[in-house]
XYZ file of C-alpha atoms in Angstrom:
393
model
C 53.562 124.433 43.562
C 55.040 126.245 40.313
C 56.532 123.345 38.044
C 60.334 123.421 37.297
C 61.868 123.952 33.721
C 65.168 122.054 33.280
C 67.724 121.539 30.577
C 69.051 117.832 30.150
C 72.415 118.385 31.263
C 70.649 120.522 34.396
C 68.548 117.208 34.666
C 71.857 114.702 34.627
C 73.669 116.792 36.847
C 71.065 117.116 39.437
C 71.043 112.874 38.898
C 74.501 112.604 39.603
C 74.782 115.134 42.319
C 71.422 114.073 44.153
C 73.649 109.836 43.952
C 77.040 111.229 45.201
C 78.564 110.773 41.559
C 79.767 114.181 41.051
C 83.008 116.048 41.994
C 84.410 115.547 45.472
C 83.324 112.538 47.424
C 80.384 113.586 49.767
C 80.121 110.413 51.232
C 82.780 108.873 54.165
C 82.979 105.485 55.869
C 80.151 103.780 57.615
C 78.394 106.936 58.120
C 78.558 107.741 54.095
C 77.249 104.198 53.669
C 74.245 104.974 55.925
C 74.014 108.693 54.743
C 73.367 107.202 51.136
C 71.195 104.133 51.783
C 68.830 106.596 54.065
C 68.466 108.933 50.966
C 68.026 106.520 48.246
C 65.509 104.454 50.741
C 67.035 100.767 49.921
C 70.064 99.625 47.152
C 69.264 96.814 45.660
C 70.546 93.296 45.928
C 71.848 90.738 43.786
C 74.317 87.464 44.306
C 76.265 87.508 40.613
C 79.738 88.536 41.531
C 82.180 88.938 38.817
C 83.949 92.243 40.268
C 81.495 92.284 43.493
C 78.212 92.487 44.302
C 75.700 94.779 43.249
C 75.440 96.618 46.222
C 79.049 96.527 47.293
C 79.781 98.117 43.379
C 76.607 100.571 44.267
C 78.439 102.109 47.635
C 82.016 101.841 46.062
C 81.347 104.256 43.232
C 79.561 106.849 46.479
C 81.756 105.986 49.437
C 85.444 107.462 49.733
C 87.614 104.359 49.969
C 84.386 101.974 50.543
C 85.350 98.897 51.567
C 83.245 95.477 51.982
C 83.359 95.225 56.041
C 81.724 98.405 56.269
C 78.510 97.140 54.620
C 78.929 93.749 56.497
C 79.137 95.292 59.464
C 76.278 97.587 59.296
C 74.377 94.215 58.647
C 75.086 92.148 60.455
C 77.182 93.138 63.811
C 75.633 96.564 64.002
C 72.537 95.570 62.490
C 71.922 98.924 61.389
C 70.779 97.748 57.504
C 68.377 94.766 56.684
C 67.889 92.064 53.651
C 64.661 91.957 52.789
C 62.176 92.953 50.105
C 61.590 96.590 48.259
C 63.022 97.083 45.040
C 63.328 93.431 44.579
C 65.784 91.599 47.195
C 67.194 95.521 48.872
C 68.980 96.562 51.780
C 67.500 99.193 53.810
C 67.775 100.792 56.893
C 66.534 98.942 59.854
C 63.802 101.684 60.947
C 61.847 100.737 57.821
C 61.104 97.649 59.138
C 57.749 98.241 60.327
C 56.433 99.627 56.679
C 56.979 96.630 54.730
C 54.187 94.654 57.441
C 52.181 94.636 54.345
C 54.429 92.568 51.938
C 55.401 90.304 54.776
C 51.781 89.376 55.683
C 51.565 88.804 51.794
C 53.818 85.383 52.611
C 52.007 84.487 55.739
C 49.059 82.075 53.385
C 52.311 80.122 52.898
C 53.455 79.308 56.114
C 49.754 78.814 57.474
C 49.617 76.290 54.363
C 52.847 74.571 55.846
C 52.280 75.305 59.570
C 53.898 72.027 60.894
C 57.291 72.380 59.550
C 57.192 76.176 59.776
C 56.597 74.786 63.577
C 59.284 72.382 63.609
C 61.967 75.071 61.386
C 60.945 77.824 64.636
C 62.042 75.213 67.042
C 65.065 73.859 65.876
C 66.231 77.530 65.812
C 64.975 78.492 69.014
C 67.044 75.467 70.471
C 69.896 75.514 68.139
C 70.190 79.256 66.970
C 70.822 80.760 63.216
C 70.938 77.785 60.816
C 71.277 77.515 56.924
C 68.567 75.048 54.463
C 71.929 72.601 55.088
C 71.328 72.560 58.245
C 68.354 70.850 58.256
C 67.029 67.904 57.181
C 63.882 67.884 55.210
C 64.414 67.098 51.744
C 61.619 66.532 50.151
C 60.622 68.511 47.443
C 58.128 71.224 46.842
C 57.145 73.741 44.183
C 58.973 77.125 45.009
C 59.186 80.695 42.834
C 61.329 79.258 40.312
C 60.663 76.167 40.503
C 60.984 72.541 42.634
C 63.416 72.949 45.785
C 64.084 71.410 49.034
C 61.328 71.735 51.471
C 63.945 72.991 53.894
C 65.160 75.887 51.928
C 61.455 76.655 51.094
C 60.637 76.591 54.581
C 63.302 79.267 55.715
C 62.815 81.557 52.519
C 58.777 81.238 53.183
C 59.199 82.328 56.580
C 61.869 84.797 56.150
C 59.488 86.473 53.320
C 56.725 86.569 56.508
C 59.371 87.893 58.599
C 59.381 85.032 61.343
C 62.478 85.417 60.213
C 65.454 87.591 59.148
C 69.227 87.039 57.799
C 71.791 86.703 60.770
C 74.571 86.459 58.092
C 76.043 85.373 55.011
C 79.025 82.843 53.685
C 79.045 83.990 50.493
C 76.018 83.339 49.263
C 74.571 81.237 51.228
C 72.074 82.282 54.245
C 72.043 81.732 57.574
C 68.639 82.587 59.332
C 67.719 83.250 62.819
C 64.091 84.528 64.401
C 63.274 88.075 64.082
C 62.487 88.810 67.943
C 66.093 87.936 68.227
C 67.310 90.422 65.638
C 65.120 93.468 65.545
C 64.588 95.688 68.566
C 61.026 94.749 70.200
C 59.917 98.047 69.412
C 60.350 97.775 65.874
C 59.411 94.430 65.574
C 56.014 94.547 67.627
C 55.351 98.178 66.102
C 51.902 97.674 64.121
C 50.961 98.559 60.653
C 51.932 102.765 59.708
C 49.044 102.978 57.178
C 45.509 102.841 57.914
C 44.786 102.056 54.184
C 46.043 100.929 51.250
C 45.653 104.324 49.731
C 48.448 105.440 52.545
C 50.788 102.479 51.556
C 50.873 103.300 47.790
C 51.457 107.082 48.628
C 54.485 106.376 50.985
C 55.659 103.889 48.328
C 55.989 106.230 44.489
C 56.969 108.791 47.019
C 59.932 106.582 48.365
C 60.486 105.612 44.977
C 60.971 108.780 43.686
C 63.485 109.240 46.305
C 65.297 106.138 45.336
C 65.799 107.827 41.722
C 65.749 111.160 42.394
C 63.984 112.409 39.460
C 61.175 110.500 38.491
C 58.170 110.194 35.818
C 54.983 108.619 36.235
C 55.411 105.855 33.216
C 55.675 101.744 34.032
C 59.241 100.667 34.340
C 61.440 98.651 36.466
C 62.114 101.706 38.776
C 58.446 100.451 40.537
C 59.138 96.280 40.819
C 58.242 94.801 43.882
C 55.796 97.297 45.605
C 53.055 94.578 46.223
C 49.889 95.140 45.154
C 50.334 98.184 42.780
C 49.136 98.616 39.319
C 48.853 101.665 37.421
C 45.683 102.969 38.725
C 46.920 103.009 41.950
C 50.518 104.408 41.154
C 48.459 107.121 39.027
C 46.304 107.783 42.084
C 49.295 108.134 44.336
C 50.552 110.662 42.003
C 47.679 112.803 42.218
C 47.440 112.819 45.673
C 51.227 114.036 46.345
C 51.298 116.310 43.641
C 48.013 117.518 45.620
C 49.650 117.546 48.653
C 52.198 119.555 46.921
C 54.987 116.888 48.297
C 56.176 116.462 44.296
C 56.987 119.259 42.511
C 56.487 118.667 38.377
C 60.050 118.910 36.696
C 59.752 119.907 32.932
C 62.647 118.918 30.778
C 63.301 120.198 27.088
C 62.929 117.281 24.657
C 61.465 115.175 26.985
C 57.573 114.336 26.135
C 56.480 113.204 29.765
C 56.875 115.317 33.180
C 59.497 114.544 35.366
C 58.939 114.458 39.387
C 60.885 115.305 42.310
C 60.282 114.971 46.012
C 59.578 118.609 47.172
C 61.813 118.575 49.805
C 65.206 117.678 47.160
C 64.374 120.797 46.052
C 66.966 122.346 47.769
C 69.436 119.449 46.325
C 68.271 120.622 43.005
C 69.558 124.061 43.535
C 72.706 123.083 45.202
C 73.722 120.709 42.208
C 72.972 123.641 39.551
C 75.007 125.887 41.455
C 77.972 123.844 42.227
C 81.226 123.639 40.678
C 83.765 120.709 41.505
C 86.956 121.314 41.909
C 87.761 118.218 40.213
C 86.252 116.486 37.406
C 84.872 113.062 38.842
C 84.766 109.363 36.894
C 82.950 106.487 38.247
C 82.094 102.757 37.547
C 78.657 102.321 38.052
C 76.645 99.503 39.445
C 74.449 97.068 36.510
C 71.404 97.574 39.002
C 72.397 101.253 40.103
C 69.804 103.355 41.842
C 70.076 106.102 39.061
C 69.931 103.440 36.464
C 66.613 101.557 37.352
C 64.316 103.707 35.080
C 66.469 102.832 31.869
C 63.999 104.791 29.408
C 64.985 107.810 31.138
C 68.285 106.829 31.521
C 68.439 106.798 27.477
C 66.603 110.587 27.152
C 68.947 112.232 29.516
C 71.878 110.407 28.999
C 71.823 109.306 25.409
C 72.982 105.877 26.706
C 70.959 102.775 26.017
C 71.602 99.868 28.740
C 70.523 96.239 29.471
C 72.064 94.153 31.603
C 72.234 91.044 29.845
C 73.590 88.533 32.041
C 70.316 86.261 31.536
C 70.217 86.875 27.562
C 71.772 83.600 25.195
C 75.364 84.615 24.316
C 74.077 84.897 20.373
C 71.910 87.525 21.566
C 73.779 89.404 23.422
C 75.217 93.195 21.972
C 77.861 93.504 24.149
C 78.826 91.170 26.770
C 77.833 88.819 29.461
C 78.863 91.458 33.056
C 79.137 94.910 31.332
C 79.710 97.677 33.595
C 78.843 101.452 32.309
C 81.308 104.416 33.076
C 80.344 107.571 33.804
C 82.832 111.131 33.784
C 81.477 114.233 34.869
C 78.018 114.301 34.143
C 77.939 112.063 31.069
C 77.960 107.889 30.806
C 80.621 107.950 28.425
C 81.292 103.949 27.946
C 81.034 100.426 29.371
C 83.025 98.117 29.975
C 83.604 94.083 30.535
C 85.723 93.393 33.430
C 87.586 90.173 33.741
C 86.008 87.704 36.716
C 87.815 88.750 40.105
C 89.804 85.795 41.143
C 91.258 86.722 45.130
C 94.603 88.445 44.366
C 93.963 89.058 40.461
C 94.701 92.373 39.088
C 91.769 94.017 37.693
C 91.156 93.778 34.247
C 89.069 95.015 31.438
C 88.598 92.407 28.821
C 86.294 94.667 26.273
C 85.821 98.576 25.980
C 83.419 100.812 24.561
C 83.333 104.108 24.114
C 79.616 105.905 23.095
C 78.875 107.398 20.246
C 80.738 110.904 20.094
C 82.919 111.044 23.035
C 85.986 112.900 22.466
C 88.956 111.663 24.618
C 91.389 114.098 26.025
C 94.638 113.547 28.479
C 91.818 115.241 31.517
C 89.351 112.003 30.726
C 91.974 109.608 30.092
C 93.868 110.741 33.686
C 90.303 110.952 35.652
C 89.073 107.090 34.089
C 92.674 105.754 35.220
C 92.050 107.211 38.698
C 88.543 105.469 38.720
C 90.226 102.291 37.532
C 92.854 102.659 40.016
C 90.123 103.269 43.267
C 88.449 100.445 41.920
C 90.950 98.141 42.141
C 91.615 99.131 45.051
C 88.484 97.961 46.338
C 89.108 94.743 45.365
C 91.827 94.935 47.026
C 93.987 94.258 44.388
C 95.813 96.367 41.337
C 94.665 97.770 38.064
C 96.795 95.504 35.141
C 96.597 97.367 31.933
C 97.356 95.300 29.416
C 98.076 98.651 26.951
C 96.150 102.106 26.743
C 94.761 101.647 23.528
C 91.080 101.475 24.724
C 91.320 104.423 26.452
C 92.295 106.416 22.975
């Protein structure tokens, strides 16, 4: 298949258009929330909640007037999404269940290794139904991924990770767990391994990847965490053998040194972003873990915007601040933000602002961010408080 030739700004505005960022909202309610996740394979996952959660701030900037039920829902009454594993801790649709056999058998040398109280955990949920690590007694300690924890919390996570269990719901952040057979329809759950080889699982993987981006290059970066198993020789070999299969089509950008890829069948999403023209000019608050944000090298050639999340970084080290939020308008990232820690009824606040390098502000951005600012708040149920304008000058 004949490789593609793109400008940067035809690059960014496929990006934006492929994630529901640009011009009128495609996405709508529950459906919109599903529409999304199915494209972009899994959103990813994360518990630090200053203005939300990463996946709730993830929908909210795709989904006209988003709001957190619908994603509980879909998880847990519906049971139409799952927690578990992909890019990192994800949720994903429930029908991908069976392809991730592979990472949970990963976790099953654990439980074997603890088989009596991964015996005695299965029973007292059988009897009792979906419990939390408080819920049961067995406090010893043991050596965990980050370090010494109760052997109860070990327990659930180690068999959760083997899928002898799943989430039933959360409090907040804490889990409550219940057995799988009781969750997942049995012909998901009992449905064997999808790939004969490991050659099949790699493919199915950089190709759902790519998906997850949308435009893709074949370079290490965080964009491929968590696919279990897979170093570069095999992500190079999976390459080959789509490209062979002519499932990715090679994407040439000017200035750009490496190829870009996208999955064959976007290509019609490619043409439809090039050809459209909103009606409206579109701002949007984007997620610190944001689908089109996980490859941040890229993010830097075809946005000119340089991001790290530094949450985990020492205060005397950090550039900009501790939750900083990046704001995009049109097809450009055009400044971040620190928001204020949501507090129930507390308006929304920004505490710090900056623009990028070069932006000109004009009464059209200044109107569209205030919109943004205002459907934001809004999803946190609350009201924008603007302190005075000046940042927005």
């Amino acid at each position: 298949m004949a490789a593609i030739t793109l400008t940067k700004r035809e690059a960014r505005k496929f990006l934006v258009y492929y994630h529901g960022l640009y011009g009128e909202f495609d996405y709508i309610g529950k459906d919109g929330v599903m529409a999304y996740i199915r494209r972009a394979g899994c959103i990813q996952f994360d518990p630090l909640n200053v203005v939300g959660m990463n996946p709730e701030l993830v929908l909210q900037s795709r989904v006209k007037d988003f709001d957190r039920s619908m994603l509980w829902d879909l998880l847990y009454k519906e049971r139409k999404l799952i927690d578990y594993w992909d890019k990192n801790m994800s949720i994903f649709p429930l029908e991908d269940w069976p392809y991730f056999l592979r990472c949970r058998n990963g976790y099953q040398a654990w439980c074997n290794a603890h088989q009596d109280v991964v015996d005695r955990v299965y029973a007292a949920i059988e009897q009792r139904g979906h419990l939390s690590s408080g819920d049961l007694d067995y406090s010893e300690k043991v050596d965990w991924a980050w370090g010494p924890t109760r052997l109860s919390r070990a327990a659930l996570e180690g068999m959760y990770h083997a899928g002898l269990l799943a989430i039933h719901h959360k409090e907040d952040t804490r889990k409550y767990y219940d057995l799988t057979e009781r969750l997942i329809p049995e012909q998901l759950h009992a449905m064997p391994d999808p790939f004969e080889t490991d050659e099949q699982y790699y493919e199915w993987y950089v190709y759902r990847r790519i998906g997850s981006v949308g435009l893709l290059w074949n370079k290490p970066s965080d964009a491929w965490l968590g696919i279990r198993g897979m170093k570069s020789a095999q992500r190079n070999e999976a390459f080959r053998r789509l490209i062979e299969k002519e499932k990715l089509t090679e994407v040439h950008v000017e200035g750009l040194q490496f190829p870009l890829y996208i999955r064959s069948e976007d290509l019609d999403v490619l043409h439809k972003a090039l050809s459209y023209v909103p009606s409206k000019v579109r701002s949007s608050i984007l997620a610190p873990l944001d689908n089109m944000l996980w490859d941040r090298g890229l993010i830097k050639e075809l946005f000119d915007f340089e991001y790290r999340w530094e949450v985990y970084k020492p205060v005397a080290e950090r550039k900009y601040g501790y939750y900083v939020l990046p704001v995009l308008y049109d097809d450009k990232i055009v400044a971040r933000f620190e928001p204020a820690k949501q507090r129930k009824n507390d308006p929304f606040s920004i505490q710090n602002w900056w623009w990028e390098e070069g932006i000109s502000v004009n009464e059209s951005m200044q109107a569209s961010l205030m919109e943004c600012f205002e459907r934001f708040a809004a999803f946190l149920g609350t009201h924008f408080y603007q302190r005075d304008g000046t940042f927005l000058r």
